[in-house]
Amino acid sequence: MEVLKNNFEAILPLIEKAVEEADYIAIDTELSGLGKQKLDVLDDSQERYTKLKEAATEHLIVQFGVCTFKWDAESKSYIAKPFNAYVYPRASSRKLEIDRHFTVQSACFEFLAENKFDFNKWVSQGIPYLTHEEEAEARRRIGGLRRDEVAVEETHREFVENTIKTVNDWLQNSSEKVVSVACPTSFHRLLVHQEVKKRFGAALGTDGKYGAVEVSKLTEEERKYRSVGKEAQLEMELNQLIGFRKVIDAISQSGSIVLGHNMFLDLCHTFQQFNRTLPADLEEFRREVHDLFPQIIDTKHLARSNPKLSRLQDTGLGAVMEEVQKYPFVSPKISIDPDCGTYETAFHEAGYDAYATGVAFLRMTAYAEGCGDTEISKESPTVTAVMNKLNLMKSDVPTLNLVGPQETRDRSHVFRVYGFSDGVKTKDVMEEFQPRAGDISIQWINLSSCFITLKDPGKAEEFNKSLDGEDKKFHYEIESWEAYKAKNGQGSGLSSSTSQQATPKRKLGLESPVGKSESSHKRTKTDQSSDGEKAECAVM
């Protein structure tokens, strides 16, 4: 079901009811960009979060997909209700002072266009939204409009009397709808607004202009509108601007299990766009996102971590969705509520991707549990094993735990090799270290240093022994990962390379062509990474 600005208020009760009744709620986003920072296999958890936080701060969710799943005992199937919403950051009236600036990544917009994203509909019919912070600031501004009646001092009495005389003369002798009263200061404008309202009530309206107040005769319709009062009008405007956040609030209040596929970036964007500004500290983010959505399951983590799902060679969403339509992933039955329409394959529409995420979860979980066409227990081992764990792409630490201790990785087999003489290439590094270290991967830092990760940690002690100068093919020194981090204390800032790859570009700060570092969890259908994931802007 497509949800737009002009039908949002009508559809909102349907969404809220579906969310309230749901056993599982799947979400997905389409974005205006993925951020500038490259993700690196040696990022620690805070570094990875900081990169995604920066992306979520710069870019926007342009389309938000929600799909609820409810077990129906009569038909022995799950009923899906998908909703696809365009969301757009609308500006407010001058009184509320709400406006936004955001960044667009051209590759992502091109990708959206290729997948038939309707940009005109996004701008003209996108549903507005406010964070809780923005709502609080808007309410503060509304409160600031409340004033007690201003006493008319002797120095201003003549101005007020002349104003009332001007208005009376206009009412009695003119057919013009509007008369303008010149005001030398903003205080004089305030007096005109106040005294015209006192003397003439709802029959006349006042509108402030630069250096004047326009007094107008009101039609019956205009009187009804103005009788509401400016504060009430602004409250109505504010309620409309809160918009799509009402859906996020409903999901949060439901306490249902929220599903997403490779959803770390989706969560960062959802938190930033509909809740509040992302905190700088990962620990604070973990606490607050857990408060927002107490139960989260990342279906990519499920696909990658459950040994019973090892037949899934490619864990991208498209590949998983294709597999779960076939034997042995044939249970449980899933049907779309007829009131929500039907879906052909429509990847890269947020509503469909949310639907696909939920289908993938139900079919993978049912297969792993062997439960067939029966309701899936939320306390089953398959479900509890992946609860509140986010998949981390391109990382030697595969998950981020939102609850409990963080998983850490022993990096005693990672070394910084530095002090290269000029002209050293990837091929030279391979020839120098592979004979005694076996398979290695390389992440270039700059022209004279790189990180080397041993595929066999058992060779770490031997690798750490420096060779005599005469036996080296070129000059270098070696230090452990721990020693490097103790000295550096910052993110690694690496460019990616692997043992099968070519020479890095010979200019500081440029990424090696030896392997494109994945910028996010969203990929295209064409470019495959080492674990079968897609490579640029699309959902995976």
XYZ file of C-alpha atoms in Angstrom:
540
model
C 0.000 0.000 0.000
C 1.496 3.327 -1.061
C 1.418 5.964 1.669
C 1.690 9.636 0.687
C 1.071 13.026 2.237
C -2.447 13.262 0.815
C -3.589 9.886 2.205
C -1.404 9.542 5.299
C -3.978 10.636 7.883
C -6.535 8.246 6.378
C -4.137 5.279 6.286
C -2.407 5.956 9.623
C -5.092 4.145 11.702
C -4.661 1.066 9.468
C -0.898 1.130 9.994
C -1.244 1.632 13.744
C -3.712 -1.260 14.008
C -1.472 -3.532 11.932
C 1.528 -2.605 14.104
C -0.405 -3.152 17.341
C -1.509 -6.649 16.265
C 1.750 -7.737 14.637
C 3.932 -10.627 15.729
C 6.824 -9.247 13.687
C 7.422 -5.869 12.011
C 9.934 -5.643 9.166
C 11.407 -2.298 8.112
C 13.605 -1.062 5.279
C 14.817 2.282 3.934
C 15.920 3.886 0.700
C 18.456 6.654 1.185
C 19.689 9.851 -0.469
C 23.291 8.721 0.031
C 25.603 6.356 1.864
C 28.275 8.675 3.272
C 31.891 9.407 2.452
C 33.609 7.082 4.888
C 34.827 3.704 3.659
C 34.173 0.737 5.899
C 37.256 -1.255 6.786
C 37.727 -4.772 8.065
C 39.819 -3.474 10.990
C 37.329 -0.848 12.208
C 36.536 -1.295 15.870
C 32.880 -1.002 16.910
C 33.096 2.693 17.821
C 34.868 3.529 14.552
C 32.238 1.694 12.539
C 29.404 3.421 14.380
C 31.032 6.828 13.896
C 31.180 6.262 10.134
C 27.533 5.242 9.914
C 26.507 8.088 12.214
C 28.187 10.560 9.847
C 26.307 9.064 6.898
C 22.973 9.222 8.742
C 23.610 12.842 9.719
C 24.388 13.942 6.146
C 21.792 11.967 4.187
C 18.070 11.227 4.383
C 15.646 8.369 4.281
C 13.594 9.106 1.162
C 11.361 6.043 1.342
C 10.444 3.965 4.398
C 9.006 0.471 4.196
C 7.007 -1.217 6.955
C 5.556 -4.710 6.684
C 3.728 -6.364 9.575
C 3.299 -10.138 9.937
C 0.512 -11.707 12.011
C -0.135 -15.430 12.521
C -3.628 -16.479 11.427
C -4.620 -19.733 13.150
C -7.581 -20.344 10.867
C -5.580 -20.380 7.631
C -2.402 -21.596 9.348
C -0.411 -18.865 7.667
C 1.177 -15.472 8.310
C -0.706 -12.462 6.952
C 1.575 -9.689 5.695
C 0.563 -6.031 5.502
C 3.189 -4.014 3.566
C 3.231 -0.201 3.483
C 5.535 1.864 1.277
C 5.891 5.508 2.379
C 7.612 8.418 0.658
C 8.999 10.732 3.359
C 10.177 14.281 2.731
C 11.594 16.932 5.140
C 8.996 19.681 4.737
C 9.641 23.232 5.856
C 7.232 24.859 8.278
C 5.619 28.270 8.423
C 7.815 31.183 9.446
C 6.519 31.013 13.029
C 7.827 27.480 13.647
C 11.131 28.054 11.795
C 11.641 24.445 10.692
C 13.776 23.805 7.632
C 16.490 21.324 6.760
C 19.649 20.937 4.743
C 20.744 17.507 3.514
C 23.233 15.913 1.162
C 22.589 13.914 -1.990
C 24.986 11.316 -3.377
C 24.708 11.301 -7.156
C 25.361 7.556 -7.500
C 22.495 6.767 -5.140
C 20.071 9.089 -6.925
C 21.044 7.545 -10.245
C 20.463 4.118 -8.754
C 17.050 5.144 -7.422
C 16.131 6.554 -10.830
C 17.156 3.286 -12.508
C 14.789 1.499 -10.143
C 11.890 3.831 -11.016
C 11.916 5.916 -7.853
C 9.489 8.806 -8.406
C 11.357 11.964 -7.378
C 8.412 14.242 -8.203
C 6.179 12.203 -5.935
C 8.846 12.295 -3.211
C 8.954 16.118 -3.195
C 5.266 16.820 -3.841
C 3.707 13.988 -1.837
C 6.400 12.942 0.656
C 5.102 12.690 4.223
C 6.684 15.199 6.635
C 8.287 14.198 9.926
C 9.860 15.719 13.019
C 12.176 14.323 15.653
C 11.170 14.627 19.296
C 13.791 17.384 19.615
C 12.314 19.363 16.723
C 8.807 18.974 18.111
C 9.930 20.242 21.532
C 11.591 23.304 19.957
C 8.477 24.036 17.875
C 6.292 23.856 20.988
C 8.645 26.269 22.711
C 8.146 28.706 19.844
C 4.367 28.343 20.044
C 4.520 29.021 23.765
C 6.515 32.156 23.071
C 3.575 33.584 21.134
C 1.442 33.799 24.259
C 1.360 37.401 25.519
C -0.634 39.315 28.037
C -2.474 42.379 26.778
C -0.151 45.334 26.298
C -1.157 48.543 28.074
C -1.513 51.530 25.735
C 0.710 54.233 27.171
C -0.085 57.938 26.708
C 2.691 58.273 24.138
C 0.940 55.715 21.876
C -2.673 56.676 22.504
C -2.894 59.096 19.560
C -1.476 56.388 17.208
C -4.074 53.889 18.389
C -6.973 56.367 18.054
C -5.853 57.341 14.549
C -5.609 53.660 13.618
C -9.151 52.924 14.795
C -10.429 56.040 12.971
C -8.707 54.882 9.768
C -10.288 51.445 10.046
C -13.754 52.886 10.759
C -13.528 55.272 7.801
C -12.460 52.368 5.562
C -15.346 50.190 6.726
C -17.910 52.925 6.159
C -16.636 54.471 2.951
C -14.581 51.913 1.018
C -15.386 48.756 -0.944
C -11.735 47.643 -0.808
C -11.175 44.396 1.058
C -7.903 45.537 2.681
C -6.598 48.715 4.291
C -2.946 49.190 5.232
C -1.924 50.891 8.476
C 1.638 52.251 8.508
C 3.643 51.194 11.615
C 7.063 52.708 12.379
C 8.113 49.894 14.751
C 7.245 46.291 15.593
C 5.655 47.531 18.829
C 3.262 49.707 16.820
C 2.346 46.609 14.761
C 1.629 44.719 17.989
C -0.709 47.511 19.106
C -2.615 47.430 15.797
C -3.106 43.638 16.012
C -4.278 43.936 19.613
C -6.621 46.921 19.311
C -8.272 45.867 16.026
C -9.030 42.453 17.536
C -10.427 44.128 20.710
C -12.646 46.605 18.840
C -13.830 44.548 15.850
C -13.488 40.939 16.958
C -13.744 38.192 14.313
C -15.117 40.527 11.619
C -11.611 41.715 10.678
C -8.263 40.053 10.327
C -4.775 41.491 10.652
C -1.593 40.455 8.893
C 1.796 41.923 9.686
C 3.877 43.222 6.806
C 7.186 45.082 6.730
C 6.454 48.575 8.114
C 2.683 48.047 8.195
C -0.293 45.928 9.235
C -2.907 44.977 6.674
C -6.457 44.935 8.071
C -8.898 42.872 5.989
C -12.616 42.095 5.861
C -13.108 38.383 6.448
C -15.453 36.008 4.681
C -17.429 33.504 6.750
C -14.918 30.776 5.846
C -11.997 33.001 6.824
C -13.712 33.851 10.119
C -14.053 30.146 10.950
C -10.389 29.570 10.196
C -9.174 32.600 12.146
C -11.483 31.883 15.067
C -9.312 28.903 15.862
C -6.562 31.266 16.929
C -2.920 31.446 15.884
C -1.707 29.087 18.591
C -4.273 26.472 17.638
C -3.401 26.906 13.954
C 0.251 26.339 14.742
C -0.646 23.284 16.851
C -2.513 21.861 13.846
C 0.449 22.616 11.594
C 2.798 20.988 14.093
C 0.637 17.868 14.262
C 0.827 17.554 10.476
C 4.589 18.088 10.500
C 5.126 15.299 13.053
C 3.771 13.110 10.274
C 5.553 9.811 9.713
C 7.181 9.823 13.134
C 3.793 8.659 14.426
C 4.466 5.341 12.677
C 7.898 4.992 14.299
C 6.380 5.871 17.683
C 3.720 3.193 17.167
C 6.353 0.569 16.321
C 8.368 1.562 19.379
C 5.352 1.434 21.693
C 4.248 -1.959 20.356
C 7.355 -3.680 21.724
C 7.137 -6.162 18.815
C 10.175 -7.791 17.262
C 11.562 -5.459 14.575
C 13.233 -7.133 11.585
C 15.730 -5.656 9.153
C 18.289 -7.005 6.713
C 21.809 -5.756 7.381
C 20.106 -3.016 9.322
C 22.802 -1.126 11.254
C 22.698 1.833 8.845
C 18.884 1.655 8.662
C 18.734 1.930 12.462
C 21.119 4.892 12.525
C 19.018 6.731 9.938
C 15.729 5.877 11.644
C 17.039 7.092 15.008
C 18.454 10.319 13.520
C 15.463 11.159 11.344
C 12.549 10.218 13.587
C 13.811 10.127 17.171
C 16.648 12.504 18.009
C 20.201 13.455 17.056
C 22.481 10.432 17.135
C 24.819 10.441 20.137
C 28.582 10.451 19.544
C 29.220 7.506 21.844
C 28.382 3.975 20.719
C 27.420 2.885 24.236
C 24.831 5.646 24.452
C 23.495 4.658 21.034
C 23.206 1.023 22.132
C 21.167 2.017 25.191
C 18.898 4.436 23.359
C 18.192 2.322 20.282
C 17.338 -0.543 22.641
C 14.867 1.764 24.378
C 13.395 2.675 20.983
C 13.143 -0.900 19.686
C 13.622 -3.392 22.538
C 13.662 -6.463 20.260
C 15.628 -6.341 17.010
C 16.611 -9.146 14.646
C 18.985 -8.627 11.730
C 18.075 -11.265 9.141
C 21.466 -11.068 7.495
C 23.086 -12.041 10.784
C 20.601 -14.908 11.032
C 21.496 -16.103 7.522
C 25.232 -15.901 8.182
C 25.388 -17.268 11.727
C 22.961 -20.187 11.905
C 24.753 -23.412 10.887
C 21.474 -24.915 9.642
C 21.348 -22.159 7.013
C 24.783 -22.880 5.551
C 23.171 -23.777 2.220
C 22.603 -20.030 1.714
C 25.829 -19.180 -0.096
C 24.758 -15.612 -0.907
C 23.157 -13.794 2.021
C 22.088 -10.674 0.114
C 18.370 -10.013 0.469
C 17.582 -10.684 -3.190
C 19.416 -14.016 -3.172
C 17.868 -15.095 0.138
C 14.365 -14.133 -1.042
C 14.892 -16.224 -4.174
C 16.031 -19.230 -2.135
C 13.215 -19.148 0.395
C 10.654 -19.475 -2.403
C 12.038 -22.950 -3.165
C 12.350 -26.304 -1.418
C 13.226 -26.874 1.398
C 12.154 -23.349 2.443
C 8.459 -23.828 1.742
C 6.981 -23.141 5.178
C 5.223 -21.315 6.688
C 2.571 -20.090 4.277
C 2.606 -16.306 3.857
C -0.035 -14.222 2.113
C -0.527 -10.480 1.669
C -3.685 -8.976 3.122
C -5.912 -8.152 0.116
C -6.507 -4.641 1.468
C -2.784 -3.967 0.974
C -2.701 -4.968 -2.680
C -0.309 -7.473 -4.220
C 3.407 -7.537 -4.988
C 5.363 -8.699 -7.965
C 9.132 -8.684 -7.427
C 9.975 -5.034 -6.764
C 13.357 -4.870 -5.049
C 14.624 -1.427 -4.089
C 11.169 -0.234 -3.171
C 11.303 0.051 0.608
C 7.884 -1.528 1.164
C 8.747 -4.590 -0.906
C 12.164 -4.957 0.692
C 10.503 -4.866 4.132
C 8.103 -7.573 2.956
C 10.999 -9.647 1.572
C 12.882 -9.260 4.860
C 9.927 -10.629 6.820
C 9.410 -13.523 4.410
C 13.112 -14.391 4.610
C 13.021 -14.343 8.410
C 9.940 -16.559 8.695
C 11.120 -19.119 6.142
C 14.704 -19.294 7.448
C 13.532 -19.590 11.052
C 10.907 -22.218 10.257
C 13.488 -24.284 8.361
C 16.066 -23.993 11.137
C 13.459 -24.949 13.756
C 11.771 -27.602 11.605
C 8.355 -26.295 12.556
C 6.551 -26.429 9.185
C 3.221 -24.646 8.789
C 2.873 -23.694 12.429
C 3.351 -20.479 14.356
C 7.000 -19.691 15.072
C 7.772 -19.383 18.763
C 9.437 -16.104 19.693
C 11.322 -18.022 22.384
C 12.753 -20.582 19.947
C 16.557 -21.100 20.013
C 16.873 -19.719 16.465
C 15.155 -16.471 17.442
C 16.815 -15.943 20.818
C 20.298 -16.677 19.416
C 20.165 -13.652 17.095
C 18.133 -11.239 19.215
C 19.597 -7.704 19.376
C 22.690 -8.540 17.305
C 23.470 -6.490 14.206
C 25.446 -7.765 11.264
C 28.676 -5.869 10.566
C 29.707 -5.777 6.935
C 33.354 -6.040 5.978
C 34.557 -6.583 9.508
C 36.565 -9.248 11.280
C 34.090 -8.751 14.149
C 30.873 -10.082 12.559
C 28.291 -8.592 14.926
C 27.456 -5.611 17.102
C 25.581 -6.573 20.259
C 22.952 -4.035 21.248
C 22.542 -5.712 24.649
C 25.267 -7.178 26.841
C 29.024 -7.354 26.270
C 30.478 -6.556 22.888
C 32.179 -9.258 20.888
C 35.897 -8.613 20.482
C 38.440 -10.035 18.084
C 41.960 -11.231 18.833
C 44.170 -9.265 16.464
C 47.486 -10.723 17.535
C 47.830 -11.892 13.909
C 47.575 -8.305 12.572
C 50.765 -6.280 12.141
C 51.707 -2.838 10.975
C 54.628 -2.991 8.559
C 56.134 0.425 7.900
C 59.183 2.385 6.781
C 59.084 1.026 3.212
C 61.650 2.332 0.812
C 60.253 4.227 -2.161
C 58.532 2.229 -4.892
C 57.449 -0.798 -2.843
C 54.344 -2.379 -4.364
C 51.805 -4.969 -3.250
C 53.636 -7.609 -5.274
C 56.875 -6.861 -3.369
C 55.126 -7.173 -0.002
C 53.631 -10.501 -1.034
C 56.969 -11.899 -2.166
C 58.620 -10.747 1.059
C 56.143 -12.140 3.577
C 54.190 -15.013 2.062
C 57.051 -17.548 2.196
C 57.086 -17.395 6.010
C 53.547 -16.233 6.754
C 51.404 -18.099 4.230
C 48.232 -16.440 2.981
C 47.961 -12.801 4.016
C 45.755 -9.822 3.296
C 47.015 -6.266 3.006
C 45.422 -2.940 3.941
C 47.517 -0.019 2.755
C 47.834 2.942 5.135
C 49.995 5.162 2.941
C 52.894 4.824 0.494
C 55.311 3.518 3.113
C 53.166 1.364 5.420
C 50.363 -1.161 5.516
C 48.611 -3.617 7.782
C 49.173 -7.304 7.155
C 46.670 -9.832 8.471
C 47.756 -13.461 8.642
C 45.169 -16.000 7.577
C 46.829 -18.459 9.960
C 47.129 -16.860 13.435
C 49.517 -19.642 14.417
C 52.223 -18.010 12.319
C 52.083 -14.732 14.249
C 55.094 -15.413 16.456
C 57.288 -16.372 13.520
C 56.094 -13.374 11.500
C 56.965 -10.977 14.290
C 60.641 -11.924 14.162
C 62.439 -9.230 12.169
C 64.756 -10.475 9.478
C 68.332 -9.311 9.324
C 68.771 -6.346 7.057
C 70.720 -8.250 4.432
C 67.921 -10.795 4.041
C 65.207 -8.209 3.427
C 64.147 -7.411 -0.103
C 63.466 -3.818 1.037
C 63.627 -1.860 4.270
C 60.760 -2.081 6.744
C 59.928 -2.415 10.426
C 57.163 -4.429 12.133
C 54.931 -3.678 15.111
C 51.914 -5.495 16.515
C 48.350 -4.231 16.212
C 48.253 -3.624 19.966
C 51.411 -1.522 19.839
C 50.088 0.504 16.924
C 46.742 1.208 18.609
C 48.456 2.133 21.874
C 50.528 4.752 20.041
C 47.922 5.931 17.569
C 44.720 5.849 19.592
C 42.595 6.669 16.511
C 40.809 4.876 13.701
C 42.934 2.973 11.239
C 41.836 4.997 8.192
C 42.710 2.147 5.901
C 42.304 1.432 2.237
C 41.475 -2.142 1.344
C 43.635 -4.640 -0.465
C 43.875 -8.410 -0.585
C 46.566 -10.874 -1.409
C 45.239 -11.303 -4.944
C 45.164 -7.598 -5.685
C 47.291 -5.089 -7.518
C 49.491 -2.127 -6.639
C 48.034 0.801 -4.676
C 47.815 4.206 -6.317
C 51.032 6.055 -5.708
C 49.523 9.090 -4.093
C 48.739 9.596 -0.439
C 45.075 9.418 0.506
C 43.941 7.551 -2.619
C 42.354 4.171 -2.200
C 44.109 1.212 -3.727
C 42.403 -0.124 -6.857
C 43.029 -3.565 -5.396
C 39.584 -3.813 -3.921
C 36.789 -1.348 -3.595
C 35.962 -0.811 0.045
C 32.242 -1.169 0.698
C 30.715 2.138 1.662
C 27.665 0.677 3.328
C 25.265 -2.187 3.762
C 23.332 -1.183 0.658
C 24.540 -2.563 -2.688
C 23.647 -2.891 -6.327
C 22.633 -6.142 -7.943
C 25.620 -6.143 -10.283
C 28.781 -5.737 -8.228
C 29.526 -8.717 -6.018
C 31.798 -8.534 -3.004
C 33.705 -11.464 -1.541
C 30.759 -12.828 0.452
C 28.273 -12.469 -2.342
C 26.981 -9.070 -1.284
C 25.988 -6.325 -3.644
C 28.241 -3.359 -4.021
C 26.846 0.217 -4.162
C 23.530 1.805 -3.313
C 20.847 -0.858 -3.402
C 19.386 -3.053 -0.767
C 20.996 -6.352 -0.008
